[in-house]
Amino acid sequence: MKPVYKLSHILHGVSHTALMSDPEVSGLALDSRRVTPGTVFLAVAGGQVHGLQFVDSAIQNGAQVVLVDERDFVPDSHFPLVGVRGLQQNLSKIAGAFYSHPSVTLKVMGVTGTNGKSTIVSLAAQLEQLLGRSSATIGTLGYGLIDEQVIETGMTTPDAISCQAMLADLKAKKAEFVAMEVSSHGIDQHRVAAVQYDVSVLTNITRDHLDYHGSFEAYAATKASFVDHQNCKVAVINIDDPECEIIADTLRRKGKYVITYGQHHRKADVKASNIQYSLNGFTCDVSSPWGQGVISSTLVGAFNVNNVLAAISVSCALEADFQRVCQACAALNAVAGRMQKVAIPANNDLGNMAPTEAATLPSVFVDYAHTPDALDNALQALVPHVQNALWVVFGCGGDRDKGKRPLMGAVAEKFAQHIVITSDNPRTENADSILEDIEQGIVGSKKNVTSIVDRKQAIEYAVAACDENDCVLIAGKGHENYQIIGQTKIAFDDCLIAGECLQERMKTANENDLEKSRGKSC
């Protein structure tokens, strides 16, 4: 049942023009097409258009009231129009009032940073569930209880109204803990301004979204503002990252409760040591303000050590028992598209042939790494595990920050012995030009550099051409099951395609083995 409140209730504490009347309202909408009778239409500026252009449409669809920014307010004697001071900034507060401020009674964690958000959200929710709290997530992969099918939203951090609506929905479904991804866009656009966070996490700050923020300094300041916000009670910060270390020191001087984590910094509150890696995961010792422990995880890579440390810090900040938390880490599962090892499809088409030993197949991983730092971390994570050569298949998105393209080429050259440059989401840019931009960062020999615009063909080439003791990283798209070419979104899944390539490789190997055995018998 939808909530119904007086207009004065949802505007409580928000500066606004005098109300002509105080009607009951049954919904909030930023899109005039979603307006139904009884709805409040909020006419805010979007990235492309302004809501003011659709006021007439909203009224025709039955809007009860229209809220505009105070600067745009012109009195209308025929329709209840209300001017709100700083409408964009107060959307979250207005939506929070309409949905009875669900974050106040939930345990909520928000994580921001350039990389690791989806993984830490998943790990934190999994940990809390293992420790006995019904848990849910909101983020890139969708929203929902962690033991149910998530609902896709198409955004890392949904709009201010949707955020509060999702929190209310999860509360109604008996969630006790919610882990949220908070993007720099979401922070800058005040989408979570009125959400009460018990714990905020800052993973790292490296180059990303400069097409939106304009400069690295502005981007970093936006991230810092989240953990510094008065609505965030505890800040959990990766002190291994130089930018984050500065922010942690600043917050502590302000009297904020800060928990730092890391592998390398001697002052980390939650620190991993004696780390042992394998393609099956890692083990390490952990020191913390709550005691000493040992953890074992099936996650792969050095960056996942930090991700697990962040999740441990969140649970302990919420007063979980440290030893129980360490033990629960063994049950944590990898996140789709985050250093995900590709498996041959369950319905493999191998006929009656016995599968060739797994050792004849290369290790293939899919990861969402789409920034220079993320690609650096992903490749570094695999280096200790590679028996022979490391391959990387990656591209860069079109209509986005062009400056990172050569940087990603340089990172690939630094760690990989074979580089396959391909398309990511070229959008409206010329795909060949994007590949050329990436190649500019590769300064050495191009002997082992291959450019293939078609991503499917690029993956097929890498999986077919690599040695059985090689390792292949397919980076950039991770969990995404689409590719954007021009303005068209087409079905595309790196994991699915790579799995089919492995299946074909195994089938070919089996056929060759069978042919050899027949030759011997003759």
Coordinates of C-alpha atoms in Angstrom, one line a residue:
M1 CA 0.0 0.0 0.0
K2 CA 1.4 3.4 -1.0
P3 CA 1.9 6.0 1.7
V4 CA -0.4 9.1 1.6
Y5 CA 0.7 12.3 3.3
K6 CA -0.3 15.9 3.5
L7 CA 1.9 18.1 1.3
S8 CA 3.0 20.1 4.4
H9 CA 4.3 16.8 5.9
I10 CA 6.7 16.0 3.1
L11 CA 7.8 19.6 2.9
H12 CA 8.5 19.8 6.7
G13 CA 11.9 21.4 7.3
V14 CA 12.3 22.5 3.7
S15 CA 12.1 26.3 2.9
H16 CA 9.3 26.9 0.4
T17 CA 6.7 29.4 -0.7
A18 CA 3.3 29.7 0.9
L19 CA 0.9 26.8 0.2
M20 CA -2.3 27.6 -1.6
S21 CA -3.7 24.4 -0.1
D22 CA -2.5 21.3 1.8
P23 CA -3.7 18.3 -0.3
E24 CA -3.0 14.7 0.4
V25 CA -0.4 13.3 -2.0
S26 CA 0.1 9.6 -2.9
G27 CA 3.3 9.7 -5.0
L28 CA 6.4 11.5 -6.1
A29 CA 7.7 11.7 -9.7
L30 CA 10.6 13.3 -11.6
D31 CA 9.3 12.1 -14.9
S32 CA 6.0 13.5 -16.1
R33 CA 5.2 10.2 -17.8
R34 CA 5.1 8.5 -14.4
V35 CA 2.6 11.0 -12.9
T36 CA -0.7 9.7 -11.9
P37 CA -3.6 11.4 -10.0
G38 CA -2.4 12.4 -6.6
T39 CA 1.3 12.6 -7.5
V40 CA 3.7 15.5 -6.7
F41 CA 5.7 16.3 -9.8
L42 CA 9.2 17.7 -9.0
A43 CA 10.4 19.9 -11.9
V44 CA 14.2 19.7 -11.5
A45 CA 17.0 20.1 -14.1
G46 CA 18.3 16.9 -15.6
G47 CA 21.4 16.2 -17.6
Q48 CA 19.7 16.9 -20.9
V49 CA 16.4 18.7 -20.2
H50 CA 14.7 20.6 -17.4
G51 CA 11.6 19.3 -15.7
L52 CA 10.0 22.8 -16.3
Q53 CA 9.5 21.7 -19.9
F54 CA 7.1 19.0 -18.8
V55 CA 4.9 20.8 -16.2
D56 CA 1.9 20.9 -18.5
S57 CA 2.3 17.2 -19.3
A58 CA 2.4 16.4 -15.6
I59 CA -0.7 18.4 -14.9
Q60 CA -2.5 16.7 -17.7
N61 CA -1.6 13.3 -16.2
G62 CA -3.1 14.3 -12.9
A63 CA -0.4 15.9 -10.8
Q64 CA -1.7 17.1 -7.5
V65 CA 1.1 19.6 -7.0
V66 CA 4.1 20.8 -8.9
L67 CA 7.3 21.7 -7.0
V68 CA 9.8 24.0 -8.8
D69 CA 13.0 25.6 -7.6
E70 CA 12.4 28.9 -5.8
R71 CA 14.4 30.7 -8.5
D72 CA 11.9 29.4 -11.2
F73 CA 8.7 30.1 -9.2
V74 CA 6.0 32.2 -10.8
P75 CA 2.7 32.2 -8.9
D76 CA -0.2 30.4 -10.6
S77 CA -3.7 31.1 -9.3
H78 CA -5.1 28.1 -11.2
F79 CA -2.8 25.3 -10.1
P80 CA -0.9 24.6 -6.8
L81 CA 2.6 25.4 -7.7
V82 CA 5.2 25.5 -4.9
G83 CA 8.7 27.0 -5.0
V84 CA 11.3 25.2 -3.0
R85 CA 14.6 26.7 -2.0
G86 CA 17.3 24.4 -3.4
L87 CA 14.9 21.8 -4.8
Q88 CA 17.6 19.6 -6.2
Q89 CA 19.5 19.6 -2.9
N90 CA 16.3 18.8 -1.0
L91 CA 14.9 16.0 -3.1
S92 CA 16.3 13.3 -0.9
K93 CA 14.9 15.0 2.2
I94 CA 11.4 15.4 0.6
A95 CA 11.5 11.7 -0.6
G96 CA 12.7 10.6 2.8
A97 CA 9.7 12.3 4.5
F98 CA 7.3 10.7 2.0
Y99 CA 8.7 7.2 2.7
S100 CA 9.1 7.8 6.5
H101 CA 12.9 8.0 6.5
P102 CA 13.5 4.2 6.2
S103 CA 17.3 4.6 6.7
V104 CA 16.8 5.8 10.3
T105 CA 15.6 2.4 11.4
L106 CA 17.8 0.3 9.1
K107 CA 21.5 -0.4 9.4
V108 CA 22.8 1.2 6.2
M109 CA 26.3 1.2 4.7
G110 CA 27.3 3.3 1.8
V111 CA 30.5 2.8 -0.2
T112 CA 32.1 5.2 -2.6
G113 CA 35.5 5.2 -4.5
T114 CA 36.7 4.7 -8.0
N115 CA 37.0 0.9 -7.7
G116 CA 35.6 -1.9 -5.6
K117 CA 32.2 -0.5 -4.8
S118 CA 30.1 -3.4 -6.1
T119 CA 32.4 -6.0 -4.5
I120 CA 32.5 -4.4 -1.1
V121 CA 28.7 -3.9 -1.1
S122 CA 28.2 -7.6 -1.9
L123 CA 30.8 -8.8 0.6
A124 CA 29.5 -6.6 3.4
A125 CA 25.9 -7.8 2.8
Q126 CA 27.0 -11.4 2.6
L127 CA 28.9 -11.0 5.9
E128 CA 26.0 -9.4 7.7
Q129 CA 23.7 -12.2 6.4
L130 CA 26.1 -14.9 7.7
L131 CA 26.2 -13.1 11.0
G132 CA 22.4 -13.2 11.3
R133 CA 21.1 -9.9 9.9
S134 CA 18.7 -10.1 6.9
S135 CA 20.7 -8.1 4.3
A136 CA 20.1 -6.3 1.0
T137 CA 22.1 -4.4 -1.6
I138 CA 21.5 -1.3 -3.9
G139 CA 24.0 -0.7 -6.7
T140 CA 25.3 -1.4 -10.2
L141 CA 24.0 -5.0 -10.2
G142 CA 20.5 -3.9 -9.0
Y143 CA 18.7 -3.9 -5.7
G144 CA 17.1 -6.5 -3.5
L145 CA 17.6 -9.0 -0.7
I146 CA 20.8 -10.9 -1.2
D147 CA 19.1 -14.3 -1.3
E148 CA 16.6 -13.2 -3.9
Q149 CA 16.8 -12.1 -7.6
V150 CA 17.8 -8.5 -7.7
I151 CA 15.8 -5.9 -9.6
E152 CA 17.9 -4.0 -12.2
T153 CA 18.0 -0.2 -12.0
G154 CA 20.4 0.7 -14.7
M155 CA 22.3 3.0 -12.4
T156 CA 25.0 2.7 -9.7
T157 CA 23.1 5.1 -7.4
P158 CA 19.4 5.7 -8.4
D159 CA 17.8 9.1 -8.2
A160 CA 16.9 10.6 -4.8
I161 CA 13.3 9.5 -4.9
S162 CA 14.1 5.9 -6.1
C163 CA 16.8 5.6 -3.4
Q164 CA 14.3 6.3 -0.6
A165 CA 11.6 4.1 -2.2
M166 CA 14.1 1.2 -2.5
L167 CA 15.1 1.6 1.1
A168 CA 11.4 1.6 2.2
D169 CA 10.7 -1.5 0.0
L170 CA 13.7 -3.4 1.5
K171 CA 12.6 -2.4 5.0
A172 CA 9.1 -3.7 4.2
K173 CA 10.7 -7.0 3.1
K174 CA 12.3 -7.3 6.6
A175 CA 15.8 -6.3 5.6
E176 CA 17.8 -5.2 8.6
F177 CA 21.0 -4.2 6.8
V178 CA 21.4 -2.5 3.5
A179 CA 24.7 -2.0 1.6
M180 CA 24.6 0.8 -1.1
E181 CA 27.0 1.9 -3.8
V182 CA 27.3 5.6 -3.9
S183 CA 28.7 7.1 -7.1
S184 CA 30.4 10.5 -7.5
H185 CA 27.4 11.5 -9.7
G186 CA 25.1 10.4 -6.9
I187 CA 26.9 12.5 -4.3
D188 CA 27.2 15.6 -6.5
Q189 CA 23.6 15.4 -7.5
H190 CA 22.5 15.0 -3.8
R191 CA 20.7 11.7 -4.5
V192 CA 21.6 10.3 -1.0
A193 CA 21.8 13.6 0.9
A194 CA 19.1 12.6 3.5
V195 CA 20.1 8.9 3.8
Q196 CA 21.4 8.1 7.3
Y197 CA 24.5 6.0 7.0
D198 CA 25.8 4.0 10.0
V199 CA 29.0 3.3 8.1
S200 CA 30.5 5.0 5.0
V201 CA 33.4 3.4 3.1
L202 CA 35.9 5.1 0.9
T203 CA 37.8 2.5 -1.3
N204 CA 40.3 4.7 -3.3
I205 CA 40.4 7.7 -5.5
T206 CA 42.0 7.5 -9.0
R207 CA 41.2 9.1 -12.3
D208 CA 37.6 8.6 -13.5
H209 CA 34.6 10.6 -14.7
L210 CA 36.6 13.7 -15.4
D211 CA 34.2 14.3 -18.3
Y212 CA 31.6 15.1 -15.6
H213 CA 33.6 16.6 -12.8
G214 CA 36.1 18.6 -14.9
S215 CA 39.2 17.9 -12.8
F216 CA 40.7 15.3 -10.6
E217 CA 40.6 17.7 -7.6
A218 CA 36.8 18.2 -8.0
Y219 CA 36.3 14.5 -8.3
A220 CA 38.3 13.8 -5.2
A221 CA 36.5 16.5 -3.2
T222 CA 33.2 15.0 -4.2
K223 CA 34.2 11.6 -2.9
A224 CA 35.6 13.1 0.3
S225 CA 32.4 15.0 1.0
F226 CA 30.5 11.7 1.3
V227 CA 32.5 10.3 4.2
D228 CA 32.7 13.8 5.8
H229 CA 28.9 14.2 5.7
Q230 CA 27.1 14.6 9.0
N231 CA 24.7 11.8 8.0
C232 CA 27.7 9.3 8.0
K233 CA 28.5 8.1 11.6
V234 CA 31.6 6.0 11.0
A235 CA 34.1 6.3 8.1
V236 CA 35.9 3.2 6.9
I237 CA 38.8 4.3 4.7
N238 CA 41.5 2.5 2.6
I239 CA 44.7 4.0 4.0
D240 CA 46.8 2.3 1.3
D241 CA 45.5 4.9 -1.1
P242 CA 47.5 8.3 -0.8
E243 CA 44.4 10.4 -1.5
C244 CA 42.4 8.5 1.1
E245 CA 45.1 8.7 3.7
I246 CA 44.9 12.5 3.5
I247 CA 41.1 12.4 3.9
A248 CA 41.3 10.0 6.8
D249 CA 43.8 12.3 8.6
T250 CA 41.5 15.3 8.0
L251 CA 38.4 13.6 9.3
R252 CA 40.2 12.5 12.5
R253 CA 41.3 16.1 13.1
K254 CA 37.6 17.0 12.9
G255 CA 36.7 14.4 15.5
K256 CA 35.1 11.9 13.1
Y257 CA 35.2 8.2 14.0
V258 CA 37.5 6.7 11.4
I259 CA 38.6 3.1 10.9
T260 CA 41.4 2.6 8.4
Y261 CA 42.3 -0.6 6.6
G262 CA 45.1 -1.8 4.3
Q263 CA 47.9 -4.2 3.6
H264 CA 50.9 -1.8 3.3
H265 CA 50.4 1.2 5.6
R266 CA 51.9 0.7 9.0
K267 CA 49.2 2.8 10.7
A268 CA 46.2 0.8 9.3
D269 CA 43.7 -0.1 12.0
V270 CA 42.7 -3.2 10.2
K271 CA 45.7 -4.7 8.5
A272 CA 46.5 -7.9 6.5
S273 CA 49.9 -9.6 6.7
N274 CA 51.4 -12.9 5.8
I275 CA 49.3 -13.1 2.7
Q276 CA 49.4 -16.3 0.7
Y277 CA 47.8 -16.3 -2.8
S278 CA 46.7 -19.0 -5.2
L279 CA 44.2 -19.2 -8.1
N280 CA 41.8 -20.6 -5.5
G281 CA 42.0 -17.6 -3.3
F282 CA 44.1 -16.3 -0.4
T283 CA 44.8 -16.6 3.3
C284 CA 46.2 -14.0 5.6
D285 CA 46.6 -12.8 9.2
V286 CA 44.5 -9.8 10.3
S287 CA 45.3 -7.4 13.1
S288 CA 42.6 -5.0 14.3
P289 CA 41.4 -2.9 17.2
W290 CA 39.2 -5.9 18.1
G291 CA 41.9 -8.5 18.2
Q292 CA 44.0 -10.8 15.9
G293 CA 42.6 -13.3 13.5
V294 CA 43.2 -15.5 10.4
I295 CA 41.0 -15.4 7.3
S296 CA 40.7 -17.7 4.3
S297 CA 38.9 -16.5 1.2
T298 CA 38.1 -18.0 -2.2
L299 CA 38.4 -14.5 -3.8
V300 CA 41.4 -13.9 -6.1
G301 CA 43.9 -11.1 -6.1
A302 CA 45.6 -8.6 -3.8
F303 CA 42.8 -5.9 -4.3
N304 CA 40.3 -8.5 -2.9
V305 CA 42.3 -8.7 0.3
N306 CA 41.5 -5.0 0.8
N307 CA 37.9 -5.5 -0.2
V308 CA 37.5 -8.2 2.5
L309 CA 39.3 -6.0 5.1
A310 CA 36.7 -3.3 4.3
A311 CA 33.8 -5.7 4.8
I312 CA 35.3 -6.9 8.1
S313 CA 35.7 -3.3 9.2
V314 CA 32.0 -2.6 8.4
S315 CA 30.7 -5.5 10.4
C316 CA 33.0 -4.8 13.4
A317 CA 32.0 -1.1 13.3
L318 CA 28.4 -2.4 13.7
E319 CA 29.7 -4.3 16.8
A320 CA 29.9 -7.8 15.4
D321 CA 32.3 -10.2 17.1
F322 CA 35.7 -10.1 15.3
Q323 CA 36.4 -13.8 15.5
R324 CA 33.0 -14.7 14.1
V325 CA 33.6 -12.2 11.3
C326 CA 36.9 -13.8 10.4
Q327 CA 35.5 -17.3 10.3
A328 CA 32.6 -16.1 8.1
C329 CA 35.0 -14.8 5.5
A330 CA 35.6 -18.3 4.3
A331 CA 31.9 -18.4 3.0
L332 CA 32.1 -15.2 1.0
N333 CA 31.4 -15.6 -2.7
A334 CA 32.9 -13.6 -5.6
V335 CA 30.7 -11.0 -7.3
A336 CA 29.5 -11.4 -10.9
G337 CA 32.0 -9.9 -13.3
R338 CA 34.6 -9.0 -10.6
M339 CA 37.6 -11.2 -11.1
Q340 CA 35.2 -14.0 -12.1
K341 CA 36.8 -17.2 -13.3
V342 CA 35.1 -18.3 -16.5
A343 CA 33.7 -21.8 -16.5
I344 CA 32.7 -24.0 -19.4
P345 CA 28.8 -23.8 -19.8
A346 CA 27.0 -26.6 -17.8
N347 CA 25.3 -27.7 -21.0
N348 CA 28.6 -28.2 -22.8
D349 CA 28.4 -29.8 -26.2
L350 CA 31.1 -32.3 -26.0
G351 CA 29.2 -35.3 -27.3
N352 CA 30.3 -38.6 -25.9
M353 CA 33.9 -37.6 -25.5
A354 CA 35.5 -37.6 -22.1
P355 CA 36.6 -34.1 -21.2
T356 CA 40.2 -33.4 -21.6
E357 CA 42.0 -32.7 -18.3
A358 CA 41.3 -29.1 -17.1
A359 CA 45.1 -28.4 -17.2
T360 CA 44.8 -28.3 -21.0
L361 CA 42.7 -25.1 -20.7
P362 CA 44.0 -21.7 -19.9
S363 CA 42.6 -19.7 -16.9
V364 CA 40.3 -17.0 -18.1
F365 CA 38.9 -14.2 -15.9
V366 CA 36.4 -11.5 -16.5
D367 CA 36.6 -8.3 -14.6
Y368 CA 34.8 -4.9 -14.7
A369 CA 38.2 -3.0 -14.6
H370 CA 37.6 0.0 -16.9
T371 CA 39.9 2.6 -15.4
P372 CA 43.8 2.7 -15.5
D373 CA 44.0 2.0 -11.7
A374 CA 41.4 -0.9 -11.8
L375 CA 43.2 -2.5 -14.8
D376 CA 46.5 -2.1 -13.0
N377 CA 45.1 -3.8 -9.9
A378 CA 43.4 -6.6 -11.9
L379 CA 46.6 -7.5 -13.8
Q380 CA 48.8 -7.2 -10.8
A381 CA 46.4 -9.6 -9.0
L382 CA 46.9 -12.3 -11.6
V383 CA 50.7 -11.9 -12.1
P384 CA 51.7 -14.2 -9.2
H385 CA 49.4 -17.0 -10.5
V386 CA 50.5 -17.0 -14.1
Q387 CA 52.7 -20.0 -15.1
N388 CA 53.5 -18.8 -18.6
A389 CA 52.1 -15.6 -20.2
L390 CA 49.4 -13.1 -19.2
W391 CA 47.0 -11.9 -21.9
V392 CA 44.6 -9.0 -21.6
V393 CA 41.6 -8.1 -23.7
F394 CA 40.2 -4.7 -23.2
G395 CA 38.9 -1.4 -24.7
C396 CA 37.6 2.0 -23.6
G397 CA 34.1 3.4 -23.7
G398 CA 33.2 6.0 -26.4
D399 CA 31.9 9.5 -25.6
R400 CA 33.8 9.3 -22.3
D401 CA 37.1 10.5 -20.8
K402 CA 39.6 10.2 -23.7
G403 CA 42.6 11.0 -21.4
K404 CA 42.5 7.6 -19.7
R405 CA 42.8 5.6 -23.0
P406 CA 46.6 5.8 -23.5
L407 CA 47.0 5.4 -19.7
M408 CA 45.2 2.0 -19.9
G409 CA 47.4 1.1 -22.9
A410 CA 50.5 1.8 -20.8
V411 CA 49.1 -0.3 -17.9
A412 CA 48.5 -3.2 -20.2
E413 CA 52.0 -3.0 -21.6
K414 CA 53.5 -3.0 -18.1
F415 CA 52.0 -6.3 -17.0
A416 CA 50.7 -8.3 -20.0
Q417 CA 52.8 -10.2 -22.5
H418 CA 50.0 -10.3 -25.0
I419 CA 47.6 -7.3 -25.5
V420 CA 44.3 -7.5 -27.5
I421 CA 42.7 -4.1 -27.9
T422 CA 39.1 -4.1 -28.8
S423 CA 35.8 -2.3 -28.4
D424 CA 34.0 -1.7 -25.0
N425 CA 31.0 0.5 -25.5
P426 CA 32.0 2.7 -28.5
R427 CA 28.7 4.5 -28.4
T428 CA 28.7 7.2 -31.1
E429 CA 32.5 7.4 -31.5
N430 CA 34.5 5.7 -34.2
A431 CA 35.7 2.4 -32.7
D432 CA 38.9 2.4 -34.7
S433 CA 39.8 5.9 -33.3
I434 CA 39.3 4.7 -29.7
L435 CA 41.6 1.7 -30.3
E436 CA 44.2 4.1 -31.8
D437 CA 44.0 6.3 -28.7
I438 CA 44.7 3.3 -26.5
E439 CA 47.7 2.2 -28.7
Q440 CA 49.3 5.6 -28.1
G441 CA 50.1 4.5 -24.6
I442 CA 52.0 1.5 -25.7
V443 CA 55.5 2.8 -26.4
G444 CA 57.5 -0.5 -26.9
S445 CA 57.3 -3.2 -29.5
K446 CA 53.8 -3.8 -31.0
K447 CA 54.8 -7.4 -31.8
N448 CA 52.4 -8.9 -29.3
V449 CA 49.7 -6.2 -29.6
T450 CA 46.6 -7.1 -31.6
S451 CA 43.7 -4.7 -32.4
I452 CA 40.4 -6.3 -33.2
V453 CA 37.4 -3.9 -33.2
D454 CA 34.8 -6.7 -32.9
R455 CA 34.8 -7.7 -29.2
K456 CA 33.5 -11.2 -29.8
Q457 CA 36.2 -11.9 -32.3
A458 CA 38.8 -10.4 -30.0
I459 CA 37.8 -12.8 -27.2
E460 CA 37.7 -15.7 -29.5
Y461 CA 41.2 -14.9 -30.8
A462 CA 42.7 -14.6 -27.3
V463 CA 41.2 -17.8 -25.9
A464 CA 42.1 -19.8 -29.0
A465 CA 45.7 -18.4 -29.4
C466 CA 46.9 -18.5 -25.8
D467 CA 48.9 -21.4 -24.4
E468 CA 47.3 -23.9 -22.0
N469 CA 49.4 -22.5 -19.1
D470 CA 48.6 -18.9 -20.0
C471 CA 46.1 -16.7 -18.2
V472 CA 43.6 -14.4 -20.0
L473 CA 42.0 -11.3 -18.4
I474 CA 38.9 -9.9 -20.3
A475 CA 38.5 -6.5 -18.8
G476 CA 36.1 -3.6 -18.9
K477 CA 32.5 -4.9 -19.0
G478 CA 32.4 -7.4 -16.2
H479 CA 28.8 -8.2 -15.3
E480 CA 27.3 -6.1 -18.2
N481 CA 25.3 -8.2 -20.6
Y482 CA 25.2 -5.7 -23.4
Q483 CA 27.3 -3.5 -25.6
I484 CA 26.4 0.0 -26.8
I485 CA 27.2 0.6 -30.5
G486 CA 26.0 3.9 -31.8
Q487 CA 22.8 4.5 -29.8
T488 CA 21.8 0.8 -29.9
K489 CA 22.2 -1.6 -27.0
I490 CA 22.9 -5.1 -28.2
A491 CA 23.1 -8.4 -26.1
F492 CA 26.7 -9.1 -25.2
D493 CA 28.2 -11.1 -22.3
D494 CA 31.9 -11.5 -21.8
C495 CA 31.5 -14.5 -19.5
L496 CA 29.1 -16.3 -21.8
I497 CA 31.3 -15.8 -24.9
A498 CA 34.5 -16.7 -23.1
G499 CA 32.8 -19.8 -21.7
E500 CA 31.8 -20.9 -25.2
C501 CA 35.3 -20.3 -26.5
L502 CA 36.7 -22.5 -23.7
Q503 CA 34.1 -25.1 -24.6
E504 CA 35.1 -25.0 -28.3
R505 CA 38.8 -25.3 -27.3
M506 CA 38.1 -28.3 -25.1
K507 CA 36.0 -29.9 -27.9
T508 CA 38.8 -29.4 -30.4
A509 CA 41.4 -30.8 -28.0
N510 CA 39.3 -33.9 -27.4
E511 CA 38.8 -34.4 -31.1
N512 CA 42.6 -34.1 -31.6
D513 CA 43.2 -36.6 -28.8
L514 CA 40.7 -39.0 -30.3
E515 CA 42.3 -38.6 -33.8
K516 CA 45.7 -39.4 -32.3
S517 CA 44.4 -42.4 -30.4
R518 CA 42.9 -43.7 -33.7
G519 CA 46.2 -43.2 -35.4
K520 CA 48.0 -45.2 -32.8
S521 CA 45.5 -48.1 -33.0
C522 CA 46.0 -48.3 -36.8

